Short mmCIF file of C-alpha atoms in Angstrom, two decimals:
data_model
loop_
_atom_site.label_atom_id
_atom_site.label_comp_id
_atom_site.label_asym_id
_atom_site.label_seq_id
_atom_site.Cartn_x
_atom_site.Cartn_y
_atom_site.Cartn_z
CA MET Z 1 65.08 128.88 16.33
CA SER Z 2 61.24 128.89 16.68
CA THR Z 3 59.71 127.98 19.84
CA ASP Z 4 56.16 128.41 21.13
CA SER Z 5 57.39 129.33 24.76
CA ASP Z 6 60.59 130.09 26.97
CA HIS Z 7 61.09 126.29 27.90
CA THR Z 8 59.56 124.35 25.09
CA HIS Z 9 61.31 122.00 22.61
CA PRO Z 10 62.33 123.61 19.18
CA ILE Z 11 59.31 123.77 16.86
CA PRO Z 12 60.25 120.91 13.87
CA PRO Z 13 60.54 122.68 10.55
CA ALA Z 14 57.37 121.12 9.21
CA PHE Z 15 55.28 122.73 12.17
CA GLN Z 16 57.16 126.00 11.73
CA GLU Z 17 56.01 125.82 7.96
CA TYR Z 18 52.33 125.21 9.33
CA ASP Z 19 52.40 127.99 11.46
CA THR Z 20 52.80 130.72 8.54
CA GLN Z 21 49.40 129.57 7.52
CA LYS Z 22 46.70 131.97 7.96
CA LEU Z 23 43.60 131.20 10.21
CA ARG Z 24 40.32 132.68 9.24
CA GLN Z 25 39.07 132.43 12.94
CA SER Z 26 40.95 133.64 16.11
CA PRO Z 27 44.69 133.14 15.45
CA ALA Z 28 47.21 130.99 17.14
CA PHE Z 29 47.58 132.02 20.56
CA GLY Z 30 44.40 134.15 20.41
CA HIS Z 31 41.63 134.44 22.99
CA GLY Z 32 40.55 131.02 24.10
CA LYS Z 33 43.48 129.10 22.28
CA HIS Z 34 46.36 129.81 24.30
CA GLY Z 35 45.80 127.60 27.45
CA ILE Z 36 48.15 127.60 30.31
CA ALA Z 37 48.08 125.67 33.63
CA ASP Z 38 50.99 126.58 35.84
CA LEU Z 39 50.74 124.30 39.04
CA VAL Z 40 53.41 123.96 42.04
CA VAL Z 41 52.75 121.20 44.51
CA GLY Z 42 54.75 121.03 47.92
CA ARG Z 43 55.00 119.11 51.13
CA GLU Z 44 55.95 119.92 54.73
CA ASP Z 45 57.44 117.30 56.79
CA ASP Z 46 55.08 114.20 56.88
CA LYS Z 47 52.29 116.13 56.03
CA PRO Z 48 50.24 115.17 52.65
CA THR Z 49 51.05 117.23 49.47
CA ARG Z 50 49.29 120.62 48.80
CA LEU Z 51 48.74 122.64 45.72
CA LEU Z 52 50.90 125.94 46.47
CA SER Z 53 49.65 127.64 43.62
CA ASP Z 54 48.07 127.69 40.30
CA PHE Z 55 47.76 130.07 37.61
CA LEU Z 56 45.20 129.08 34.62
CA ARG Z 57 44.09 130.45 31.61
CA VAL Z 58 41.24 129.25 29.16
CA PRO Z 59 40.39 126.55 28.31
CA TYR Z 60 42.15 124.98 31.21
CA HIS Z 61 40.09 124.76 34.17
CA LEU Z 62 40.67 123.27 37.78
CA SER Z 63 37.93 122.81 40.75
CA GLY Z 64 40.38 121.79 43.36
CA THR Z 65 42.57 118.55 44.18
CA LEU Z 66 41.38 115.15 45.11
CA ASP Z 67 42.82 112.98 48.28
CA SER Z 68 41.46 109.77 47.09
CA ASP Z 69 44.82 107.95 46.28
CA PRO Z 70 45.74 105.07 48.33
CA VAL Z 71 48.97 106.77 48.87
CA ASP Z 72 48.09 109.13 51.97
CA GLU Z 73 50.68 111.80 51.11
CA LEU Z 74 49.79 111.73 47.35
CA ILE Z 75 47.25 114.37 45.90
CA THR Z 76 45.49 114.08 42.47
CA VAL Z 77 45.03 117.30 40.11
CA CYS Z 78 42.35 116.58 37.33
CA LEU Z 79 42.61 119.47 34.75
CA GLN Z 80 39.45 120.15 32.99
CA ASP Z 81 38.79 121.59 29.49
CA PRO Z 82 35.17 122.90 28.77
CA THR Z 83 35.84 123.22 25.16
CA GLY Z 84 35.91 119.49 24.61
CA ALA Z 85 38.39 119.67 21.74
CA ILE Z 86 41.65 120.76 20.27
CA THR Z 87 41.39 122.86 17.07
CA GLN Z 88 43.69 124.42 14.62
CA GLY Z 89 45.91 127.29 16.05
CA ASP Z 90 45.53 125.80 19.96
CA ARG Z 91 48.45 126.06 22.05
CA HIS Z 92 48.08 124.53 25.44
CA SER Z 93 51.03 124.60 27.62
CA LEU Z 94 50.99 122.95 31.14
CA THR Z 95 53.94 123.32 33.77
CA VAL Z 96 54.23 121.28 37.16
CA THR Z 97 56.66 121.94 39.66
CA ALA Z 98 56.86 119.31 42.78
CA ARG Z 99 58.84 120.61 45.52
CA PRO Z 100 61.04 118.48 47.61
CA ASP Z 101 59.04 115.29 48.89
CA ALA Z 102 56.03 116.11 47.26
CA HIS Z 103 53.74 113.48 45.70
CA ALA Z 104 51.44 114.20 42.94
CA HIS Z 105 49.48 112.67 40.09
CA ILE Z 106 48.50 114.97 37.15
CA THR Z 107 45.49 113.80 34.96
CA ASN Z 108 42.78 115.38 32.66
CA GLN Z 109 39.10 114.77 32.34
CA SER Z 110 38.85 113.23 29.03
CA ALA Z 111 40.56 112.35 25.93
CA SER Z 112 42.34 115.21 23.91
CA LYS Z 113 40.29 115.20 20.71
CA VAL Z 114 42.20 116.94 18.03
CA GLN Z 115 39.76 117.91 15.42
CA THR Z 116 40.21 118.38 11.38
CA MET Z 117 42.45 120.98 10.20
CA LYS Z 118 42.76 123.32 7.07
CA ALA Z 119 45.68 125.37 8.38
CA SER Z 120 48.40 125.61 11.37
CA TYR Z 121 48.56 122.99 13.91
CA ALA Z 122 47.92 122.17 17.44
CA HIS Z 123 50.45 122.14 19.95
CA LEU Z 124 50.10 120.51 23.52
CA GLU Z 125 53.06 120.96 25.78
CA ALA Z 126 53.93 119.83 29.24
CA THR Z 127 56.93 120.78 31.29
CA LEU Z 128 57.47 118.49 34.79
CA ILE Z 129 59.80 119.73 37.14
CA ALA Z 130 60.67 117.08 40.06
CA GLU Z 131 62.80 118.40 43.00
CA SER Z 132 64.88 116.35 45.54
CA GLY Z 133 62.71 113.44 46.72
CA ALA Z 134 59.67 114.33 44.87
CA TYR Z 135 57.40 111.84 43.16
CA LEU Z 136 55.39 113.01 40.16
CA GLU Z 137 53.04 111.29 37.71
CA TYR Z 138 51.62 112.71 34.61
CA LEU Z 139 49.25 110.37 32.91
CA PRO Z 140 46.74 112.26 30.71
CA GLU Z 141 43.86 110.43 28.88
CA PRO Z 142 44.29 109.24 25.21
CA THR Z 143 45.03 111.77 22.50
CA ILE Z 144 42.83 111.32 19.51
CA LEU Z 145 43.41 112.69 15.84
CA ASN Z 146 40.76 113.13 13.52
CA GLU Z 147 40.94 113.65 9.69
CA ASP Z 148 43.54 116.12 8.37
CA ALA Z 149 44.65 116.76 11.92
CA ARG Z 150 47.99 118.16 12.96
CA CYS Z 151 49.43 117.69 16.44
CA LEU Z 152 52.69 118.66 18.12
CA GLN Z 153 53.16 116.96 21.50
CA THR Z 154 56.23 117.72 23.68
CA THR Z 155 56.96 116.69 27.08
CA THR Z 156 60.09 118.20 28.93
CA VAL Z 157 61.10 116.35 32.35
CA GLU Z 158 63.55 118.14 34.56
CA MET Z 159 64.38 116.19 37.84
CA ALA Z 160 66.77 115.76 40.81
CA PRO Z 161 68.73 112.48 41.02
CA ASP Z 162 66.60 110.98 43.91
CA ALA Z 163 63.15 112.07 42.23
CA THR Z 164 60.67 110.01 40.28
CA VAL Z 165 58.79 111.26 37.34
CA ILE Z 166 56.31 108.74 35.33
CA VAL Z 167 54.88 109.95 32.32
CA GLY Z 168 51.99 107.94 30.24
CA ASP Z 169 50.84 108.39 26.57
CA VAL Z 170 48.21 106.65 24.32
CA PHE Z 171 47.88 107.79 21.00
CA VAL Z 172 44.51 106.75 19.05
CA PRO Z 173 44.76 107.63 15.25
CA ASP Z 174 41.37 106.83 14.00
CA GLY Z 175 39.39 109.90 15.28
CA LEU Z 176 35.65 109.95 15.97
CA SER Z 177 34.06 110.22 12.70
CA ALA Z 178 33.68 107.84 9.83
CA HIS Z 179 37.13 107.75 7.98
CA GLU Z 180 40.09 105.55 7.67
CA PRO Z 181 42.65 105.13 10.62
CA PHE Z 182 45.83 107.25 9.86
CA SER Z 183 44.06 109.66 7.82
CA PHE Z 184 45.49 112.61 9.93
CA ASP Z 185 48.08 114.96 8.35
CA HIS Z 186 50.96 115.13 10.84
CA TYR Z 187 51.40 113.86 14.50
CA HIS Z 188 54.79 114.51 16.13
CA SER Z 189 55.29 113.34 19.97
CA ARG Z 190 58.51 114.14 21.68
CA THR Z 191 59.87 113.24 25.34
CA ASP Z 192 63.09 114.58 26.74
CA ALA Z 193 64.24 113.68 30.04
CA ARG Z 194 66.95 115.13 31.89
CA VAL Z 195 68.62 114.71 35.36
CA GLU Z 196 70.59 117.77 36.52
CA GLN Z 197 71.08 118.78 32.92
CA ARG Z 198 72.41 115.44 31.94
CA LEU Z 199 70.02 113.77 29.24
CA ILE Z 200 68.76 110.31 29.78
CA CYS Z 201 65.74 110.01 27.39
CA ALA Z 202 64.93 111.61 24.17
CA ASP Z 203 62.26 109.54 22.27
CA ALA Z 204 59.82 110.74 19.52
CA VAL Z 205 57.19 109.22 17.35
CA ASN Z 206 56.71 111.24 14.13
CA LEU Z 207 54.13 110.11 11.73
CA GLN Z 208 53.01 111.69 8.37
CA PRO Z 209 50.80 108.80 6.72
CA ALA Z 210 50.53 110.89 3.40
CA GLN Z 211 54.42 110.45 2.93
CA ARG Z 212 54.94 106.88 4.67
CA ASP Z 213 52.36 104.62 5.73
CA PRO Z 214 53.17 103.72 9.58
CA ARG Z 215 51.57 100.25 9.04
CA ASN Z 216 54.83 98.72 7.92
CA LEU Z 217 57.02 96.44 9.96
CA ALA Z 218 59.57 99.19 10.86
CA THR Z 219 57.11 101.07 12.28
CA ILE Z 220 53.69 99.83 14.24
CA GLY Z 221 52.89 96.92 11.94
CA GLU Z 222 49.37 95.71 11.86
CA TYR Z 223 48.60 97.66 15.02
CA THR Z 224 46.78 101.25 14.98
CA VAL Z 225 47.11 102.24 18.75
CA ILE Z 226 50.42 103.37 20.45
CA GLY Z 227 50.92 103.48 24.18
CA THR Z 228 54.11 104.45 25.97
CA LEU Z 229 54.84 104.77 29.80
CA TYR Z 230 57.92 106.56 30.86
CA VAL Z 231 59.36 105.72 34.55
CA PHE Z 232 62.33 108.01 35.46
CA SER Z 233 63.97 107.09 38.61
CA PRO Z 234 67.49 107.12 38.65
CA SER Z 235 67.74 106.13 42.57
CA ALA Z 236 65.45 103.00 42.11
CA ASP Z 237 66.23 99.20 41.35
CA VAL Z 238 65.46 99.90 37.78
CA GLU Z 239 66.33 96.29 36.51
CA ALA Z 240 63.72 94.84 39.11
CA ILE Z 241 60.90 97.38 37.92
CA ALA Z 242 61.76 96.44 34.16
CA GLU Z 243 61.39 92.72 34.97
CA MET Z 244 57.99 92.78 36.82
CA VAL Z 245 56.64 95.23 34.16
CA HIS Z 246 57.74 92.75 31.57
CA GLN Z 247 56.07 89.86 33.31
CA ARG Z 248 52.84 91.66 34.11
CA LEU Z 249 52.35 92.42 30.33
CA THR Z 250 53.25 88.80 29.21
CA ASP Z 251 49.52 88.12 28.28
CA HIS Z 252 48.95 91.69 26.79
CA GLU Z 253 46.70 91.82 23.61
CA GLY Z 254 48.93 92.97 20.90
CA ALA Z 255 52.59 93.81 21.32
CA ALA Z 256 54.40 95.27 24.15
CA GLY Z 257 58.07 95.71 25.10
CA VAL Z 258 60.29 97.05 28.09
CA SER Z 259 63.57 98.78 27.70
CA THR Z 260 66.19 100.46 30.41
CA LEU Z 261 67.28 103.66 29.91
CA ARG Z 262 71.20 104.91 29.77
CA ASP Z 263 72.66 104.81 33.19
CA GLU Z 264 69.91 102.56 34.52
CA ALA Z 265 67.73 105.97 35.09
CA GLY Z 266 64.59 104.47 34.30
CA ILE Z 267 62.53 102.32 31.87
CA THR Z 268 60.22 102.92 28.94
CA VAL Z 269 57.17 100.59 27.95
CA ARG Z 270 56.03 100.62 24.40
CA VAL Z 271 52.67 98.95 23.62
CA LEU Z 272 50.71 98.38 20.12
CA GLY Z 273 47.16 97.23 20.12
CA ASP Z 274 44.27 97.46 18.10
CA ARG Z 275 41.89 98.98 20.57
CA SER Z 276 42.62 101.72 22.83
CA THR Z 277 40.77 100.21 25.79
CA ASP Z 278 43.58 97.27 25.55
CA VAL Z 279 46.25 99.48 24.97
CA THR Z 280 45.24 101.96 28.19
CA ALA Z 281 44.79 98.76 30.11
CA ALA Z 282 48.49 97.75 29.71
CA ILE Z 283 49.69 101.03 30.34
CA GLU Z 284 47.92 101.01 33.44
CA ALA Z 285 49.04 97.46 34.35
CA ALA Z 286 52.68 98.80 33.65
CA TRP Z 287 51.85 101.95 36.03
CA ASP Z 288 50.36 99.47 38.72
CA GLU Z 289 53.45 97.23 38.77
CA THR Z 290 55.68 100.32 38.87
CA ARG Z 291 53.98 102.02 41.70
CA ARG Z 292 54.14 98.56 43.71
CA GLU Z 293 57.86 98.29 43.29
CA LEU Z 294 58.44 102.18 44.05
CA LEU Z 295 55.72 103.01 46.70
CA GLY Z 296 54.62 99.71 47.91
CA VAL Z 297 51.02 100.54 46.83
CA GLY Z 298 49.25 99.75 43.57
CA ALA Z 299 47.52 102.38 41.33
CA PRO Z 300 44.06 103.53 41.82
CA LEU Z 301 42.65 101.92 38.75
CA GLY Z 302 39.19 101.43 40.04
CA ASP Z 303 38.95 105.18 40.19
CA ARG Z 304 39.82 105.87 36.81
#
C-alpha cells in the first residue's frame, strides 16, 4: 500500500489517484517541495529541556528555541516556512522525539495556507514520539484551504504510558480569496495515537464538498470552522480534565463537546464555529485548562 514515508499513515485511495496526475512545475518531492523537520528534545535531571538535534530541509527553517514559557523546564520550538504557502505536490514531514522527562511545545510561525491546485495534492505529516515522563505539545497555527485545494493531513502519536502528548488543529475552509466556503476539492485529516503499540485514538475528518456538502446536521451543520484538541495522558485524572474543560467551554460561541478516550487514556475536544478567531480561542481555552490540571500552570496565551 502506498505511503509517503516509512512511518506515515497509508495514503487514502483518492489521494493515490491524485498522485498520478503530472505536475508541470517541480514534481512532488522535488526541490523545495519535500520539507523535512526531524527534532529531538531531551532533559537531564532537573535542568531545562534542550534541543539535542535537528535536521531540516527547505521549506522548514528554525532559528533556535525559546525559553519564555511559564513552565521553567519547557522549551518552545517555532518552525518557520519562508515560502508562505502550501502548493500542489508539496510533501512536508515533521518528526519530534521527546526523550524521557523532556517538556516541549512545538508550533509554527503562521497559518498553513493551502493554495488552489490543478493536479496532485499536498501532504502535511507529523509524527510525535513521547518517551517515559515526557510532556509534548504540538499546536500549529490554523490550516486554511483555498478554492480547489487538496490537502492530506496525518498525525501519528507514539507514547509511553506515563507520557503526555497534546495536539491541536484548526481547519478554516474559506481560504483567502473571494470565493464561497467549502469550495476546496478534498480535505482529509487523520490522527492516530498509540500507547506502547496499543491504539487509543483513531480520528478522521474527510470532506469532499463536491460529493457531499459538509453543512448538514450529520457533519458540521451551520458552522464553517472546525477545531480539535487531543489530550493523550493515560496516567492523568482524565475525568477531572474532561469536566474542567467542559465547564470552561460552556460560554463558547458556537458548539463544543468533550469526550474521553478508551481506557481513560485522554480526551478529545471538538469545536465548531463561524470564525477562526472564536474556534482558536476555544481550543486555547481547553489547552489552558488542561495545562492547569497537568502542570499546575496555565498556557502562555498572551504570547501567541
